[in-house]
Coordinates of C-alpha atoms in Angstrom, one line a residue:
X1 CA 0.6 -14.6 8.6
X2 CA 0.2 -11.0 7.5
X3 CA 2.4 -9.6 4.8
X4 CA 2.7 -5.8 4.7
X5 CA 3.3 -4.4 1.2
X6 CA 6.3 -2.3 0.4
X7 CA 6.7 0.7 2.7
X8 CA 9.6 2.8 1.2
X9 CA 10.1 6.4 2.2
X10 CA 10.6 8.1 5.5
X11 CA 13.5 6.2 7.0
X12 CA 13.3 3.3 4.6
X13 CA 14.8 3.5 1.1
X14 CA 16.4 1.5 -1.6
X15 CA 19.7 2.9 -2.9
X16 CA 19.1 1.4 -6.4
X17 CA 16.1 3.6 -7.0
X18 CA 16.8 7.2 -8.1
X19 CA 14.5 9.1 -5.8
X20 CA 14.5 12.9 -5.4
X21 CA 14.9 14.1 -1.8
X22 CA 11.8 15.3 0.0
X23 CA 11.4 18.1 2.5
X24 CA 9.5 15.8 4.8
X25 CA 9.9 12.2 3.7
X26 CA 7.8 10.9 6.5
X27 CA 4.6 12.6 5.1
X28 CA 5.3 12.6 1.4
X29 CA 5.8 10.0 -1.4
X30 CA 6.0 6.8 0.4
X31 CA 4.3 3.5 1.1
X32 CA 1.1 3.1 -1.0
X33 CA 1.7 6.3 -3.0
X34 CA 5.1 5.1 -4.0
X35 CA 3.7 1.7 -5.0
X36 CA 0.9 3.2 -7.0
X37 CA 3.4 5.1 -9.0
X38 CA 5.9 2.3 -9.3
X39 CA 3.4 -0.2 -10.8
X40 CA 5.9 -2.7 -12.1
X41 CA 7.4 -3.1 -8.6
X42 CA 4.0 -3.2 -7.0
X43 CA 2.7 -5.7 -9.6
X44 CA 5.6 -8.1 -8.8
X45 CA 5.0 -7.9 -5.1
X46 CA 1.2 -8.3 -5.3
X47 CA 1.4 -11.3 -7.7
X48 CA 4.0 -12.9 -5.4
X49 CA 1.8 -12.5 -2.3
X50 CA -1.2 -13.8 -4.2
X51 CA 0.7 -16.9 -5.4
X52 CA 2.0 -17.5 -1.8
X53 CA -1.6 -17.3 -0.5
X54 CA -2.2 -20.7 -2.2
X55 CA 0.1 -22.3 0.4
X56 CA -1.9 -21.4 3.5
X57 CA -3.4 -18.8 5.8
X58 CA -2.0 -15.6 4.4
X59 CA -3.3 -12.0 4.7
X60 CA -2.0 -8.8 3.2
X61 CA -1.9 -5.3 4.6
X62 CA -1.3 -2.0 2.8
X63 CA 0.7 0.5 4.9
X64 CA 0.0 4.2 5.2
X65 CA -3.3 4.5 3.4
X66 CA -4.5 8.1 3.7
X67 CA -7.8 7.9 1.9
X68 CA -10.4 5.8 0.1
X69 CA -9.0 6.7 -3.3
X70 CA -5.6 5.0 -2.5
X71 CA -7.4 2.0 -1.1
X72 CA -9.6 1.7 -4.1
X73 CA -6.7 2.0 -6.5
X74 CA -4.7 -0.6 -4.7
X75 CA -7.6 -3.0 -4.5
X76 CA -8.3 -2.5 -8.2
X77 CA -4.7 -3.6 -9.0
X78 CA -5.1 -6.7 -6.8
X79 CA -8.2 -7.6 -8.8
X80 CA -6.4 -7.0 -12.1
X81 CA -3.5 -9.3 -11.0
X82 CA -5.9 -11.9 -9.7
X83 CA -7.4 -11.9 -13.2
X84 CA -4.0 -12.3 -14.7
X85 CA -3.2 -15.3 -12.4
X86 CA -6.6 -16.9 -13.2
X87 CA -5.8 -16.6 -17.0
X88 CA -2.4 -18.2 -16.4
X89 CA -4.0 -21.0 -14.3
X90 CA -1.8 -20.0 -11.3
X91 CA -3.4 -21.0 -8.0
X92 CA -4.0 -18.4 -5.2
X93 CA -6.5 -17.9 -2.4
X94 CA -9.5 -16.1 -3.9
X95 CA -10.6 -15.0 -0.4
X96 CA -7.3 -13.8 1.0
X97 CA -8.1 -11.0 3.5
X98 CA -6.7 -7.6 2.7
X99 CA -6.4 -4.9 5.3
X100 CA -4.9 -1.4 5.6
X101 CA -2.9 0.7 8.1
X102 CA -4.7 4.0 7.9
X103 CA -2.8 7.3 8.1
X104 CA -5.0 10.3 9.0
X105 CA -4.2 13.4 7.0
X106 CA -4.3 15.5 10.1
X107 CA -3.8 14.5 13.7
X108 CA -7.2 14.2 15.5
X109 CA -6.4 17.1 17.9
X110 CA -6.0 19.4 14.8
X111 CA -9.8 19.3 14.3
X112 CA -10.7 20.0 17.9
X113 CA -12.2 23.3 18.8
X114 CA -10.2 24.9 21.6
X115 CA -12.2 26.9 24.2
X116 CA -11.6 30.6 23.8
X117 CA -10.0 32.8 26.5

């Protein structure tokens, strides 16, 4: 089973969170960027996924990663939370696979050179 981490923003939101409206919520502060800024929420989710991985074949996927920096930050948090669980003697799958849904910053056709006249 693959569990996708929290993907708020765009057309998905939680009314309990006080979020400012965005001009284009489908491209702005959502998914991994939201999680990296809401560390307590992301920590709870990542620790829960890690704990669940002890029960069987479980994989995790980050949604809407737009660059290596976001991926590295998220993976660093996973490693931090793994260390916490080890120190607490909480079982989890050390080799749980982690993937990402990539979001290009610009559509591929944007970079194409169009023939002139």
